[in-house]
PDB file of C-alpha atoms in Angstrom:
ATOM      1  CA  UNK R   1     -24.331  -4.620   4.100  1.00  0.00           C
ATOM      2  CA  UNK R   2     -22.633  -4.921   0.926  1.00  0.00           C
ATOM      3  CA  UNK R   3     -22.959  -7.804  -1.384  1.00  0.00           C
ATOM      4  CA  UNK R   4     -18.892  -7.955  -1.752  1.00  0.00           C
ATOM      5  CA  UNK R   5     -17.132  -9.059   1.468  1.00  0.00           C
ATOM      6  CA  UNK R   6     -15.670  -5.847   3.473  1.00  0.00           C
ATOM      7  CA  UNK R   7     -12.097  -6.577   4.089  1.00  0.00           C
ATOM      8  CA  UNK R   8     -10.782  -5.529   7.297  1.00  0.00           C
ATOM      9  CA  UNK R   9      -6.511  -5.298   7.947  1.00  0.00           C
ATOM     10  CA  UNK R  10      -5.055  -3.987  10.808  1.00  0.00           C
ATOM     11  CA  UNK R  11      -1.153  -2.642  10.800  1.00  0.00           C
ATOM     12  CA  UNK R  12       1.226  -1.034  12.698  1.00  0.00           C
ATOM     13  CA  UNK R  13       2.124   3.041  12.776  1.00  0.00           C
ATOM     14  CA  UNK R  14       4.493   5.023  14.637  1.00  0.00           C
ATOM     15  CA  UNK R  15       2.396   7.773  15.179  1.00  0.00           C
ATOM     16  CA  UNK R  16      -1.514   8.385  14.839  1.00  0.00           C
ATOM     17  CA  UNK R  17      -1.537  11.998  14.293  1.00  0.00           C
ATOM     18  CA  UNK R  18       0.973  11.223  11.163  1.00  0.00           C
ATOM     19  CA  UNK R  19      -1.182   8.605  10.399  1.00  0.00           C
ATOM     20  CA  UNK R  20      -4.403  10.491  10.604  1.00  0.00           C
ATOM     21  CA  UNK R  21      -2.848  13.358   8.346  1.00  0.00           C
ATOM     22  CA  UNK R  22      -2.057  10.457   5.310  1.00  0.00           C
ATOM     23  CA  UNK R  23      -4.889   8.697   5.210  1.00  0.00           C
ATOM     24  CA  UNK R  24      -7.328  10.858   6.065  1.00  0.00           C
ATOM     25  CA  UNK R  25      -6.199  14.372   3.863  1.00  0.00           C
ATOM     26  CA  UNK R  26      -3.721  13.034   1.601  1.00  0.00           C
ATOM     27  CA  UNK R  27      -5.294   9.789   0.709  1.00  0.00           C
ATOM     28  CA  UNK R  28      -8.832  10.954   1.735  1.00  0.00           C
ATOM     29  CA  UNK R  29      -9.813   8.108   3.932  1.00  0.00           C
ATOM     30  CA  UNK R  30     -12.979   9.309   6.263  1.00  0.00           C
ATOM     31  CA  UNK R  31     -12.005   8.246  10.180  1.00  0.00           C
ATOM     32  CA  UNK R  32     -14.120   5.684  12.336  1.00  0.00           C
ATOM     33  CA  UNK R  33     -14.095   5.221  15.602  1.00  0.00           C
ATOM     34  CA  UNK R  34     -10.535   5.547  17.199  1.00  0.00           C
ATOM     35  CA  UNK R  35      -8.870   5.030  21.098  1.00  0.00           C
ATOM     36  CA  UNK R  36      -5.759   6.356  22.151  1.00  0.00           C
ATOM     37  CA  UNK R  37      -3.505   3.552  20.195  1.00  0.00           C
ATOM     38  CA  UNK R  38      -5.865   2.887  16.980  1.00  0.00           C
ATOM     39  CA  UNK R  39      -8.058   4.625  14.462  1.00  0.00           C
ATOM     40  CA  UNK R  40     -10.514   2.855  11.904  1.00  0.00           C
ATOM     41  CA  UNK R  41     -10.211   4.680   8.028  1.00  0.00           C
ATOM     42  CA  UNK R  42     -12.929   4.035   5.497  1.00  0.00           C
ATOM     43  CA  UNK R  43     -10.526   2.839   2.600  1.00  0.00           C
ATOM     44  CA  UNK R  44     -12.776   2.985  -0.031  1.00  0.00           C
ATOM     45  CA  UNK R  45     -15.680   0.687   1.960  1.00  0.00           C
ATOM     46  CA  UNK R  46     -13.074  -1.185   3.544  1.00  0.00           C
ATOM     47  CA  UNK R  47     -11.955  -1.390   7.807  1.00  0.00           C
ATOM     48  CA  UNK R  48      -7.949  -0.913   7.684  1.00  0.00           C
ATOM     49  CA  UNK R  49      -7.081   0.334  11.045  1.00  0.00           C
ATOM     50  CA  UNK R  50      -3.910   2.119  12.171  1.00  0.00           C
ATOM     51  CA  UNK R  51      -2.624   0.625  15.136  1.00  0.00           C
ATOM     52  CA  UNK R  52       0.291   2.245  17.567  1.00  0.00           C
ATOM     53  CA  UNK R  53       3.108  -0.304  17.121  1.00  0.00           C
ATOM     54  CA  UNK R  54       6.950   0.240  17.585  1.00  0.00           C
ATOM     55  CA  UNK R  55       9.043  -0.845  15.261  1.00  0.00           C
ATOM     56  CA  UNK R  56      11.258  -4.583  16.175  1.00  0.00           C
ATOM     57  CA  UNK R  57      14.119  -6.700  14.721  1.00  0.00           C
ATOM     58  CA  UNK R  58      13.545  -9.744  13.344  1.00  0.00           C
ATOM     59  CA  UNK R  59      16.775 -11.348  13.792  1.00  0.00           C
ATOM     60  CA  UNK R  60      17.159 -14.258  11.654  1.00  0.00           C
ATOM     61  CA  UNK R  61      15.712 -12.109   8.655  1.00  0.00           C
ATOM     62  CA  UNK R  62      17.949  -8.970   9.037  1.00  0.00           C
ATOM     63  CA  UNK R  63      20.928 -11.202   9.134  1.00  0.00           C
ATOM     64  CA  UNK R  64      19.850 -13.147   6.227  1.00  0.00           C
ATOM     65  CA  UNK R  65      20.324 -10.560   3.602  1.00  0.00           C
ATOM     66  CA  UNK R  66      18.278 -11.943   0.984  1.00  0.00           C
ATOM     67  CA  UNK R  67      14.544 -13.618   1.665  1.00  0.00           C
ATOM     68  CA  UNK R  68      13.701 -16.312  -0.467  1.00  0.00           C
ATOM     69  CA  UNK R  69      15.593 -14.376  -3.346  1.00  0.00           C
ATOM     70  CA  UNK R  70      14.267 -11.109  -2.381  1.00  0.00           C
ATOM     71  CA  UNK R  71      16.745  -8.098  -1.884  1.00  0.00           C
ATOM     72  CA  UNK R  72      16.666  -7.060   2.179  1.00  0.00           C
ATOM     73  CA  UNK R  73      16.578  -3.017   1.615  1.00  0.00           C
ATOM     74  CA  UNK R  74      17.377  -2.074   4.962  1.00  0.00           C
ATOM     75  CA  UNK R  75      17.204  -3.325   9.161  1.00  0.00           C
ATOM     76  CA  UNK R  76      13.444  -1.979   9.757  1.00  0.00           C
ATOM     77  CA  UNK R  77      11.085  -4.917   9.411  1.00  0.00           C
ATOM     78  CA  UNK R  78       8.234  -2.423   7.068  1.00  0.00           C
ATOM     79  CA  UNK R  79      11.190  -2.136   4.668  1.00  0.00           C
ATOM     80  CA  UNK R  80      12.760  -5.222   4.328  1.00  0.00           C
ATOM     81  CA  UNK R  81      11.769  -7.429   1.319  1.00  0.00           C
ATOM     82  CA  UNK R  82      11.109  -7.185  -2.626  1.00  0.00           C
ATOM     83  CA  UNK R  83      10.019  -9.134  -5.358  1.00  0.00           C
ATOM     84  CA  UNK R  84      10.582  -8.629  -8.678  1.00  0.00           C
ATOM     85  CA  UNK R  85       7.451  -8.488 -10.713  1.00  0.00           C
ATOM     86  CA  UNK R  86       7.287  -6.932 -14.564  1.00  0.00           C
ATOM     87  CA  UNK R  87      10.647  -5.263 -13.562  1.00  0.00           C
ATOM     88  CA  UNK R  88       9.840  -3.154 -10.179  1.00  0.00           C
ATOM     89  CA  UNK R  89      11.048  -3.534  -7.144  1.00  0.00           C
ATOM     90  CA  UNK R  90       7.589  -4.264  -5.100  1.00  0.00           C
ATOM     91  CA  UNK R  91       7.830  -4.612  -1.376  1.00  0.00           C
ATOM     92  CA  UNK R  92       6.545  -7.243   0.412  1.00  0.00           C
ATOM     93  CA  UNK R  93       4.322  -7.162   2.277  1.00  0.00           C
ATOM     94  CA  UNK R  94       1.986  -4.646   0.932  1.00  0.00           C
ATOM     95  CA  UNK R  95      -1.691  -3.303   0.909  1.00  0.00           C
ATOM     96  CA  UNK R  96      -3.567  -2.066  -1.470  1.00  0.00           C
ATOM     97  CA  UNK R  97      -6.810  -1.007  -3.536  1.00  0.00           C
ATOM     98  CA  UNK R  98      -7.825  -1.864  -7.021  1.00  0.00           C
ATOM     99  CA  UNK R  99      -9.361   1.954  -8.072  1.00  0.00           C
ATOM    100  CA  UNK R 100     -11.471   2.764 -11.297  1.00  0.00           C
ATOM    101  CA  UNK R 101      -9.105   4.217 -14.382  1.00  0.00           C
ATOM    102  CA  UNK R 102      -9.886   7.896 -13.926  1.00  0.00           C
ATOM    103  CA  UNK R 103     -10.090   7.784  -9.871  1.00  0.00           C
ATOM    104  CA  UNK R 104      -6.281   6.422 -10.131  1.00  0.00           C
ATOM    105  CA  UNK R 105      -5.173   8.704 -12.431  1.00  0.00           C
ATOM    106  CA  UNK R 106      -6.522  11.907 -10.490  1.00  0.00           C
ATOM    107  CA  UNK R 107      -4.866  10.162  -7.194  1.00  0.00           C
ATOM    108  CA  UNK R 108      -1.402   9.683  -8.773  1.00  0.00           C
ATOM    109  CA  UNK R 109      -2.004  13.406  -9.480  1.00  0.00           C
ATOM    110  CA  UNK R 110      -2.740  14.547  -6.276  1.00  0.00           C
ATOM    111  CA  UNK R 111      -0.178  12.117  -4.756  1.00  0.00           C
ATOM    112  CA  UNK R 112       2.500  14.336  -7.197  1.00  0.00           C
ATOM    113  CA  UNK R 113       1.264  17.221  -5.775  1.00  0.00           C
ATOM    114  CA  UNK R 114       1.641  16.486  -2.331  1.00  0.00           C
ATOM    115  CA  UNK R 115       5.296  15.250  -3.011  1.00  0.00           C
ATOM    116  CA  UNK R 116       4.604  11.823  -1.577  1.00  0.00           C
ATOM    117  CA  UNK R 117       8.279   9.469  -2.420  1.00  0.00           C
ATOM    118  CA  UNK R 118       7.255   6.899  -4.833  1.00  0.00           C
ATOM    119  CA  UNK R 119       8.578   3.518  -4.360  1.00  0.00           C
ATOM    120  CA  UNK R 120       7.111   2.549  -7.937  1.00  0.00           C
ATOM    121  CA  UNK R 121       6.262   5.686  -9.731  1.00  0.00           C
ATOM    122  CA  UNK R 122       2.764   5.507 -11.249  1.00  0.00           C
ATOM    123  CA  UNK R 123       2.837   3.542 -14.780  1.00  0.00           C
ATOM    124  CA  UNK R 124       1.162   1.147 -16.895  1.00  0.00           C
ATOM    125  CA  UNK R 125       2.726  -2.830 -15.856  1.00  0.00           C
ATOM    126  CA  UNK R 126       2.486  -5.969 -17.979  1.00  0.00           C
ATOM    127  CA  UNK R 127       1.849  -3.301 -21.438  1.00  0.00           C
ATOM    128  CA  UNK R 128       0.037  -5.978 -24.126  1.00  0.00           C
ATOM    129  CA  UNK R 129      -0.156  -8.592 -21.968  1.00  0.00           C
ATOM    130  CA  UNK R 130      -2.531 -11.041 -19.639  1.00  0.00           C
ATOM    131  CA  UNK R 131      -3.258  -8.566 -16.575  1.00  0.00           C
ATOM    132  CA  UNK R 132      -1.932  -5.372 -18.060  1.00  0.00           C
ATOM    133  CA  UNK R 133      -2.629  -2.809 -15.221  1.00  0.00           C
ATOM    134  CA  UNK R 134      -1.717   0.696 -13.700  1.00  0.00           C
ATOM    135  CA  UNK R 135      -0.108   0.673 -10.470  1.00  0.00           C
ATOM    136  CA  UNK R 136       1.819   3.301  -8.031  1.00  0.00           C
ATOM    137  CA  UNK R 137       3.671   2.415  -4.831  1.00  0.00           C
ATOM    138  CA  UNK R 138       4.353   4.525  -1.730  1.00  0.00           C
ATOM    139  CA  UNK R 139       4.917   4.224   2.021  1.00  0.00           C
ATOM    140  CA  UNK R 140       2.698   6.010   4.569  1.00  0.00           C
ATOM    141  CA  UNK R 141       4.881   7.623   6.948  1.00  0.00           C
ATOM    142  CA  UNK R 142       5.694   4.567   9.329  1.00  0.00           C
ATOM    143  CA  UNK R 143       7.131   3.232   6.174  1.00  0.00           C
ATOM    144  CA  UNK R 144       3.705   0.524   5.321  1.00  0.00           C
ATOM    145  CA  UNK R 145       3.964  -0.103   1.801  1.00  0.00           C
ATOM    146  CA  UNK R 146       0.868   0.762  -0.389  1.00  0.00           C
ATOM    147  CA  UNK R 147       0.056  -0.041  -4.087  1.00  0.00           C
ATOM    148  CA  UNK R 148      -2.655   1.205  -6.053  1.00  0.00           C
ATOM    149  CA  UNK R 149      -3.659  -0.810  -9.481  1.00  0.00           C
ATOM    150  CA  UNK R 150      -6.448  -0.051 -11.872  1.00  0.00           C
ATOM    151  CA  UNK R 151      -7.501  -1.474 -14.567  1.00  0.00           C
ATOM    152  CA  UNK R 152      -9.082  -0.484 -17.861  1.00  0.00           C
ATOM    153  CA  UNK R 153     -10.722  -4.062 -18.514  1.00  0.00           C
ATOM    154  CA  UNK R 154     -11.719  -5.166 -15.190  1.00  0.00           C
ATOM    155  CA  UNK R 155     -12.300  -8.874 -16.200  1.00  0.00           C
ATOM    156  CA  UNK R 156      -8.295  -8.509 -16.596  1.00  0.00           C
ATOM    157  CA  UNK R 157      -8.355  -8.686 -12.391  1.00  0.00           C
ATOM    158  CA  UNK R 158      -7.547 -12.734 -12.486  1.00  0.00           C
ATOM    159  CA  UNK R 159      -6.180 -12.880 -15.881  1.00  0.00           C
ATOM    160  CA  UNK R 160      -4.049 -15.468 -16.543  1.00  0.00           C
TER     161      UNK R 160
END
């Protein structure tokens, strides 16, 4: 096993084969084992597994409008909430992976070139600063939000 922790996160899709397709060809996730309502990806050394879901209403949070200052975007519950952080909208909740510099820039490429919707289009975040960091957010196609971060001076992870 690894010396790092492997972190494991199961979430909810709408459809497998639509899930298969995203993270397995566009974002190049190998598949694991998978049953009729869930499929394991390898993202990047880590367990996230897709599992069939439908979509619900969470009452007291679509009728709320705004979450603990957060905008509400719309009814679905995967696209309900952001934060404001170094000017972007970022939805909450989100999933993500910390890549190397050139392995993010060659996957905001090839996320261009599959015309995947950006949510936050790829670009450089806290510029001179504590933390400063490349990051790109998109939805899979059941609408899970995903960011992807690198950065050039790793010891910047848990900079203050």
């Amino acid at each position: 096993m690894s010396t790092m922790p492997r972190f494991h996160l199961a979430f909810a899709v709408d459809d497998l084969s639509s899930a298969r397709d995203f993270y397995g060809r566009v974002l190049g996730c190998a598949e694991g084992r998978s049953d009729a309502h869930w499929v394991d990806f390898d993202f990047h050394g880590h367990q996230i597994v897709a599992h069939i879901a439908p979509r619900h209403e969470e009452a007291d949070v679509a009728s709320a409008g705004t979450v603990r200052g957060s905008t509400v975007r719309d009814s679905t519950v995967r696209d309900r909430v952001v934060n404001e952080v170094d000017g972007d909208d970022v939805p909450v909740p989100h999933f993500g992976l910390i890549l190397g510099w050139d392995a993010w820039h060659e996957l905001a490429a090839r996320l261009k070139a599959e015309g995947i919707r950006f949510v936050v289009e790829p670009h450089i975040r806290f510029q001179g600063k504590p933390g400063e960091q490349a990051t790109m957010f998109f939805r899979d196609p059941s609408g899970n939000a995903i960011e992807i971060k690198s950065f050039q001076d790793e010891a910047q992870i848990f900079a203050k």
